[in-house]
C-alpha cells in the first residue's frame, strides 16, 4: 500500500509517522512505533565489535555497558568540520543521521511493504543552506531520492494548520524540550506556505505564551490576530495555558506533533500543486545524477577585531614611583657594588697587618748539656 513517511529527528528522541493511501485519499497520520516501550526511539548509534552500527533503543542499551562506543548528539553537529571519532573510526555527523533515517525507513518498509513514496525529515530551525546541503548529500548517498527537509517548528504547524487561509497569516510554535522552550514565529502569504521568521531558545515554560506574543508584537501583529499557537514536544503538567485570545493547538500526543506534520507535508509534496505557488519546504532532494552539485559555500565567520588593551596612566604616588623607578634601580645596583668593593678591601688590609710570622725560640732539650758544664763520663739521653 502506498504511504509517505515523516521523521522528526530531535536531540534525544526520534519520532516517526506515516500516512497511507486509501481509496478516497490519504488517511490520517499514524505513529510508527520505533521504541521498545514507546513510539519514540533514542537518537543514538552504537558501534559494535564487528563494525556494525546499532540504532535507537538497542544502541542506548548497548551503550550503557560500553559508553565509549555510544554516539549521541550528532544531528546537531552537522556542519561541524570536526568528525565524530569512536573506537578509532571516524564518521561525519551527517552520515550518522543518514544511518538513523535509513534504519527507520527499513523498519517502515518491513511493516508497510516497500519504500515510502516521499520522505520528510525535520531539522533545527537555525540551520542554513550549508547544513541542509550536507544532510541532503548524505541522504542521497544512502539511496533516498525524494526527501524534503523542513524545520521542526514548521512541521508542527502543518500538523494543525496544513492549509493557511488566504491572505497574510501569522502563527507561533512552542517546542518544549529538556533545555527549555523554543518559540518560533512563522508567517504564510497566500500560497507560499509557512515560513519561519524569528525564534528564541531557552525560554522558561511559564513564559512561552508571553514570549510568543512579544515576537508577534515585534512585527505589529496583535495576539488576537494570530492564526494560532501550536504546543508540541514534551510540555509538563500544568504548562498548557487556559483561555487565550487566539486559537491553541495541542494534540493528545504533543511529542508526535512534528512527525505528524512532517507526514502531512509529505502528502502535499505527493499531490499536484493547486493553490501553492512554490513548495513550502526549504530543501528538496531530486533524483540522483552523475555529476554532484557543489555544496553551498560555508557561511563566513563574523569579522573579529582585536584591540590591544592599554593600561591606564597611573595617578598620584604611583605616577611618581613609575617615573623614578629606573633611577632607584640604578642606585640600588651602585649601593650593592660599593658594599662588595668595601668588603674586599677590608679583607686585604686585615691580612697585611699580620706580617711574617716570627720563628719560635729554641727550647732546651732534656738531653742537651748546659753551657760551661764540664763533661762527665755519663751519657745523656
mmCIF file of N, CA, C and O in Angstrom, residues 250-307:
data_model
loop_
_atom_site.group_PDB
_atom_site.id
_atom_site.type_symbol
_atom_site.label_atom_id
_atom_site.label_comp_id
_atom_site.label_asym_id
_atom_site.label_seq_id
_atom_site.Cartn_x
_atom_site.Cartn_y
_atom_site.Cartn_z
ATOM 1 N N UNK A 250 -3.019 21.697 20.453
ATOM 2 C CA UNK A 250 -2.178 20.687 21.098
ATOM 3 C C UNK A 250 -2.877 19.340 20.974
ATOM 4 O O UNK A 250 -4.060 19.201 21.275
ATOM 5 N N UNK A 251 -2.176 18.354 20.474
ATOM 6 C CA UNK A 251 -2.788 17.056 20.261
ATOM 7 C C UNK A 251 -2.701 16.183 21.488
ATOM 8 O O UNK A 251 -2.094 16.548 22.509
ATOM 9 N N UNK A 252 -3.275 15.002 21.422
ATOM 10 C CA UNK A 252 -3.195 14.085 22.558
ATOM 11 C C UNK A 252 -1.782 13.585 22.822
ATOM 12 O O UNK A 252 -1.465 13.163 23.928
ATOM 13 N N UNK A 253 -0.921 13.638 21.800
ATOM 14 C CA UNK A 253 0.483 13.242 21.938
ATOM 15 C C UNK A 253 1.357 14.376 21.395
ATOM 16 O O UNK A 253 1.794 14.342 20.242
ATOM 17 N N UNK A 254 1.632 15.395 22.215
ATOM 18 C CA UNK A 254 2.404 16.548 21.707
ATOM 19 C C UNK A 254 3.782 16.183 21.186
ATOM 20 O O UNK A 254 4.310 16.866 20.312
ATOM 21 N N UNK A 255 4.368 15.106 21.702
ATOM 22 C CA UNK A 255 5.701 14.721 21.233
ATOM 23 C C UNK A 255 5.683 14.273 19.779
ATOM 24 O O UNK A 255 6.717 14.326 19.094
ATOM 25 N N UNK A 256 4.519 13.831 19.269
ATOM 26 C CA UNK A 256 4.412 13.357 17.889
ATOM 27 C C UNK A 256 3.934 14.444 16.932
ATOM 28 O O UNK A 256 3.730 14.159 15.739
ATOM 29 N N UNK A 257 3.757 15.671 17.414
ATOM 30 C CA UNK A 257 3.185 16.716 16.567
ATOM 31 C C UNK A 257 4.048 16.983 15.339
ATOM 32 O O UNK A 257 3.546 17.069 14.211
ATOM 33 N N UNK A 258 5.348 17.155 15.528
ATOM 34 C CA UNK A 258 6.225 17.446 14.389
ATOM 35 C C UNK A 258 6.260 16.288 13.404
ATOM 36 O O UNK A 258 6.296 16.502 12.182
ATOM 37 N N UNK A 259 6.241 15.039 13.891
ATOM 38 C CA UNK A 259 6.231 13.887 12.985
ATOM 39 C C UNK A 259 4.924 13.819 12.215
ATOM 40 O O UNK A 259 4.917 13.528 10.997
ATOM 41 N N UNK A 260 3.784 14.087 12.886
ATOM 42 C CA UNK A 260 2.502 14.112 12.181
ATOM 43 C C UNK A 260 2.501 15.196 11.102
ATOM 44 O O UNK A 260 2.031 14.981 9.983
ATOM 45 N N UNK A 261 3.007 16.382 11.460
ATOM 46 C CA UNK A 261 3.060 17.450 10.472
ATOM 47 C C UNK A 261 3.980 17.129 9.315
ATOM 48 O O UNK A 261 3.702 17.505 8.170
ATOM 49 N N UNK A 262 5.085 16.436 9.589
ATOM 50 C CA UNK A 262 6.006 16.058 8.508
ATOM 51 C C UNK A 262 5.328 15.102 7.534
ATOM 52 O O UNK A 262 5.505 15.198 6.311
ATOM 53 N N UNK A 263 4.535 14.160 8.054
ATOM 54 C CA UNK A 263 3.826 13.248 7.154
ATOM 55 C C UNK A 263 2.756 13.984 6.353
ATOM 56 O O UNK A 263 2.517 13.661 5.177
ATOM 57 N N UNK A 264 2.095 14.984 6.968
ATOM 58 C CA UNK A 264 1.107 15.774 6.220
ATOM 59 C C UNK A 264 1.771 16.586 5.122
ATOM 60 O O UNK A 264 1.228 16.731 4.014
ATOM 61 N N UNK A 265 2.953 17.111 5.404
ATOM 62 C CA UNK A 265 3.682 17.841 4.375
ATOM 63 C C UNK A 265 4.122 16.905 3.254
ATOM 64 O O UNK A 265 4.154 17.285 2.075
ATOM 65 N N UNK A 266 4.452 15.655 3.605
ATOM 66 C CA UNK A 266 4.824 14.680 2.578
ATOM 67 C C UNK A 266 3.647 14.402 1.645
ATOM 68 O O UNK A 266 3.837 14.213 0.437
ATOM 69 N N UNK A 267 2.428 14.392 2.184
ATOM 70 C CA UNK A 267 1.245 14.214 1.342
ATOM 71 C C UNK A 267 1.104 15.383 0.381
ATOM 72 O O UNK A 267 0.787 15.202 -0.808
ATOM 73 N N UNK A 268 1.328 16.590 0.856
ATOM 74 C CA UNK A 268 1.263 17.749 -0.023
ATOM 75 C C UNK A 268 2.303 17.672 -1.135
ATOM 76 O O UNK A 268 2.045 18.078 -2.267
ATOM 77 N N UNK A 269 3.463 17.152 -0.817
ATOM 78 C CA UNK A 269 4.503 17.028 -1.840
ATOM 79 C C UNK A 269 4.138 15.977 -2.879
ATOM 80 O O UNK A 269 4.610 16.045 -4.020
ATOM 81 N N UNK A 270 3.285 15.012 -2.498
ATOM 82 C CA UNK A 270 2.837 13.999 -3.443
ATOM 83 C C UNK A 270 1.686 14.492 -4.296
ATOM 84 O O UNK A 270 1.459 13.985 -5.393
ATOM 85 N N UNK A 271 0.942 15.482 -3.791
ATOM 86 C CA UNK A 271 -0.222 15.973 -4.512
ATOM 87 C C UNK A 271 0.205 17.026 -5.523
ATOM 88 O O UNK A 271 1.174 17.761 -5.292
ATOM 89 N N UNK A 272 -0.513 17.169 -6.622
ATOM 90 C CA UNK A 272 -0.175 18.218 -7.587
ATOM 91 C C UNK A 272 -0.449 19.580 -6.992
ATOM 92 O O UNK A 272 -1.414 19.766 -6.246
ATOM 93 N N UNK A 273 0.400 20.575 -7.251
ATOM 94 C CA UNK A 273 0.201 21.892 -6.680
ATOM 95 C C UNK A 273 -1.073 22.536 -7.205
ATOM 96 O O UNK A 273 -1.357 22.507 -8.398
ATOM 97 N N UNK A 274 -1.860 23.076 -6.292
ATOM 98 C CA UNK A 274 -3.092 23.761 -6.669
ATOM 99 C C UNK A 274 -2.971 25.235 -6.346
ATOM 100 O O UNK A 274 -2.692 26.050 -7.208
ATOM 101 N N UNK A 275 -3.145 25.554 -5.094
ATOM 102 C CA UNK A 275 -3.099 26.957 -4.705
ATOM 103 C C UNK A 275 -1.743 27.355 -4.154
ATOM 104 O O UNK A 275 -1.552 28.455 -3.686
ATOM 105 N N UNK A 276 -0.785 26.414 -4.193
ATOM 106 C CA UNK A 276 0.543 26.736 -3.708
ATOM 107 C C UNK A 276 1.428 27.067 -4.890
ATOM 108 O O UNK A 276 1.619 26.270 -5.798
ATOM 109 N N UNK A 277 1.995 28.233 -4.885
ATOM 110 C CA UNK A 277 2.854 28.661 -5.987
ATOM 111 C C UNK A 277 4.231 28.039 -5.919
ATOM 112 O O UNK A 277 4.894 27.867 -6.924
ATOM 113 N N UNK A 278 4.696 27.710 -4.714
ATOM 114 C CA UNK A 278 6.028 27.143 -4.551
ATOM 115 C C UNK A 278 6.002 26.208 -3.361
ATOM 116 O O UNK A 278 5.158 26.341 -2.466
ATOM 117 N N UNK A 279 6.870 25.226 -3.298
ATOM 118 C CA UNK A 279 6.856 24.294 -2.169
ATOM 119 C C UNK A 279 7.211 24.998 -0.876
ATOM 120 O O UNK A 279 8.017 25.916 -0.841
ATOM 121 N N UNK A 280 6.577 24.542 0.191
ATOM 122 C CA UNK A 280 6.832 25.158 1.493
ATOM 123 C C UNK A 280 8.130 24.679 2.106
ATOM 124 O O UNK A 280 8.665 25.321 2.994
ATOM 125 N N UNK A 281 8.637 23.532 1.649
ATOM 126 C CA UNK A 281 9.868 23.012 2.240
ATOM 127 C C UNK A 281 11.054 23.850 1.799
ATOM 128 O O UNK A 281 11.054 24.448 0.734
ATOM 129 N N UNK A 282 12.056 23.847 2.647
ATOM 130 C CA UNK A 282 13.232 24.645 2.361
ATOM 131 C C UNK A 282 14.202 23.930 1.438
ATOM 132 O O UNK A 282 14.959 24.544 0.710
ATOM 133 N N UNK A 283 14.203 22.610 1.448
ATOM 134 C CA UNK A 283 15.166 21.857 0.655
ATOM 135 C C UNK A 283 14.498 20.583 0.163
ATOM 136 O O UNK A 283 13.795 19.926 0.917
ATOM 137 N N UNK A 284 14.705 20.233 -1.093
ATOM 138 C CA UNK A 284 14.133 19.018 -1.666
ATOM 139 C C UNK A 284 15.230 18.261 -2.395
ATOM 140 O O UNK A 284 16.040 18.857 -3.098
ATOM 141 N N UNK A 285 15.244 16.946 -2.215
ATOM 142 C CA UNK A 285 16.199 16.103 -2.924
ATOM 143 C C UNK A 285 15.614 15.705 -4.270
ATOM 144 O O UNK A 285 14.476 15.250 -4.358
ATOM 145 N N UNK A 286 16.374 15.861 -5.310
ATOM 146 C CA UNK A 286 15.982 15.432 -6.643
ATOM 147 C C UNK A 286 16.627 14.086 -6.937
ATOM 148 O O UNK A 286 17.534 13.646 -6.219
ATOM 149 N N UNK A 287 16.184 13.379 -7.981
ATOM 150 C CA UNK A 287 16.817 12.095 -8.306
ATOM 151 C C UNK A 287 18.316 12.252 -8.520
ATOM 152 O O UNK A 287 18.794 13.286 -8.985
ATOM 153 N N UNK A 288 19.046 11.239 -8.165
ATOM 154 C CA UNK A 288 20.497 11.283 -8.231
ATOM 155 C C UNK A 288 20.970 11.415 -9.682
ATOM 156 O O UNK A 288 20.435 10.792 -10.580
ATOM 157 N N UNK A 289 21.954 12.198 -9.894
ATOM 158 C CA UNK A 289 22.555 12.386 -11.206
ATOM 159 C C UNK A 289 24.029 12.036 -11.101
ATOM 160 O O UNK A 289 24.576 11.882 -10.012
ATOM 161 N N UNK A 290 24.671 11.912 -12.273
ATOM 162 C CA UNK A 290 26.061 11.503 -12.276
ATOM 163 C C UNK A 290 26.972 12.565 -11.674
ATOM 164 O O UNK A 290 27.865 12.293 -10.893
ATOM 165 N N UNK A 291 26.773 13.816 -12.033
ATOM 166 C CA UNK A 291 27.618 14.899 -11.520
ATOM 167 C C UNK A 291 26.936 15.527 -10.321
ATOM 168 O O UNK A 291 25.812 16.026 -10.420
ATOM 169 N N UNK A 292 27.591 15.478 -9.192
ATOM 170 C CA UNK A 292 27.015 16.018 -7.975
ATOM 171 C C UNK A 292 27.195 17.524 -7.920
ATOM 172 O O UNK A 292 28.265 18.036 -8.252
ATOM 173 N N UNK A 293 26.168 18.212 -7.476
ATOM 174 C CA UNK A 293 26.317 19.664 -7.350
ATOM 175 C C UNK A 293 27.251 20.009 -6.209
ATOM 176 O O UNK A 293 27.386 19.262 -5.241
ATOM 177 N N UNK A 294 27.892 21.121 -6.353
ATOM 178 C CA UNK A 294 28.796 21.571 -5.311
ATOM 179 C C UNK A 294 28.003 22.016 -4.087
ATOM 180 O O UNK A 294 26.877 22.495 -4.187
ATOM 181 N N UNK A 295 28.615 21.834 -2.932
ATOM 182 C CA UNK A 295 27.970 22.262 -1.699
ATOM 183 C C UNK A 295 27.885 23.772 -1.653
ATOM 184 O O UNK A 295 28.713 24.487 -2.212
ATOM 185 N N UNK A 296 26.842 24.230 -0.972
ATOM 186 C CA UNK A 296 26.723 25.662 -0.751
ATOM 187 C C UNK A 296 27.933 26.159 0.017
ATOM 188 O O UNK A 296 28.457 25.472 0.899
ATOM 189 N N UNK A 297 28.387 27.341 -0.308
ATOM 190 C CA UNK A 297 29.565 27.892 0.355
ATOM 191 C C UNK A 297 29.313 28.024 1.851
ATOM 192 O O UNK A 297 28.251 28.476 2.279
ATOM 193 N N UNK A 298 30.293 27.601 2.631
ATOM 194 C CA UNK A 298 30.166 27.660 4.079
ATOM 195 C C UNK A 298 30.058 29.109 4.526
ATOM 196 O O UNK A 298 30.813 29.963 4.058
ATOM 197 N N UNK A 299 29.129 29.402 5.428
ATOM 198 C CA UNK A 299 28.997 30.796 5.883
ATOM 199 C C UNK A 299 30.290 31.308 6.476
ATOM 200 O O UNK A 299 30.964 30.621 7.249
ATOM 201 N N UNK A 300 30.656 32.518 6.086
ATOM 202 C CA UNK A 300 31.889 33.113 6.604
ATOM 203 C C UNK A 300 31.706 33.501 8.065
ATOM 204 O O UNK A 300 30.632 33.968 8.464
ATOM 205 N N UNK A 301 32.726 33.283 8.900
ATOM 206 C CA UNK A 301 32.602 33.689 10.307
ATOM 207 C C UNK A 301 32.543 35.202 10.421
ATOM 208 O O UNK A 301 33.039 35.923 9.555
ATOM 209 N N UNK A 302 31.921 35.691 11.450
ATOM 210 C CA UNK A 302 31.834 37.147 11.610
ATOM 211 C C UNK A 302 33.213 37.749 11.819
ATOM 212 O O UNK A 302 34.120 37.113 12.376
ATOM 213 N N UNK A 303 33.438 38.978 11.322
ATOM 214 C CA UNK A 303 34.760 39.600 11.495
ATOM 215 C C UNK A 303 35.071 39.852 12.959
ATOM 216 O O UNK A 303 34.208 40.233 13.748
ATOM 217 N N UNK A 304 36.317 39.612 13.300
ATOM 218 C CA UNK A 304 36.777 39.799 14.679
ATOM 219 C C UNK A 304 37.902 40.820 14.669
ATOM 220 O O UNK A 304 38.893 40.655 13.952
ATOM 221 N N UNK A 305 37.748 41.867 15.416
ATOM 222 C CA UNK A 305 38.773 42.909 15.519
ATOM 223 C C UNK A 305 39.385 42.856 16.907
ATOM 224 O O UNK A 305 38.683 42.947 17.923
ATOM 225 N N UNK A 306 40.697 42.685 16.952
ATOM 226 C CA UNK A 306 41.421 42.576 18.216
ATOM 227 C C UNK A 306 42.072 43.916 18.510
ATOM 228 O O UNK A 306 42.914 44.394 17.744
ATOM 229 N N UNK A 307 41.682 44.524 19.587
ATOM 230 C CA UNK A 307 42.222 45.817 20.005
ATOM 231 C C UNK A 307 43.125 45.612 21.209
ATOM 232 O O UNK A 307 42.714 45.015 22.208
#
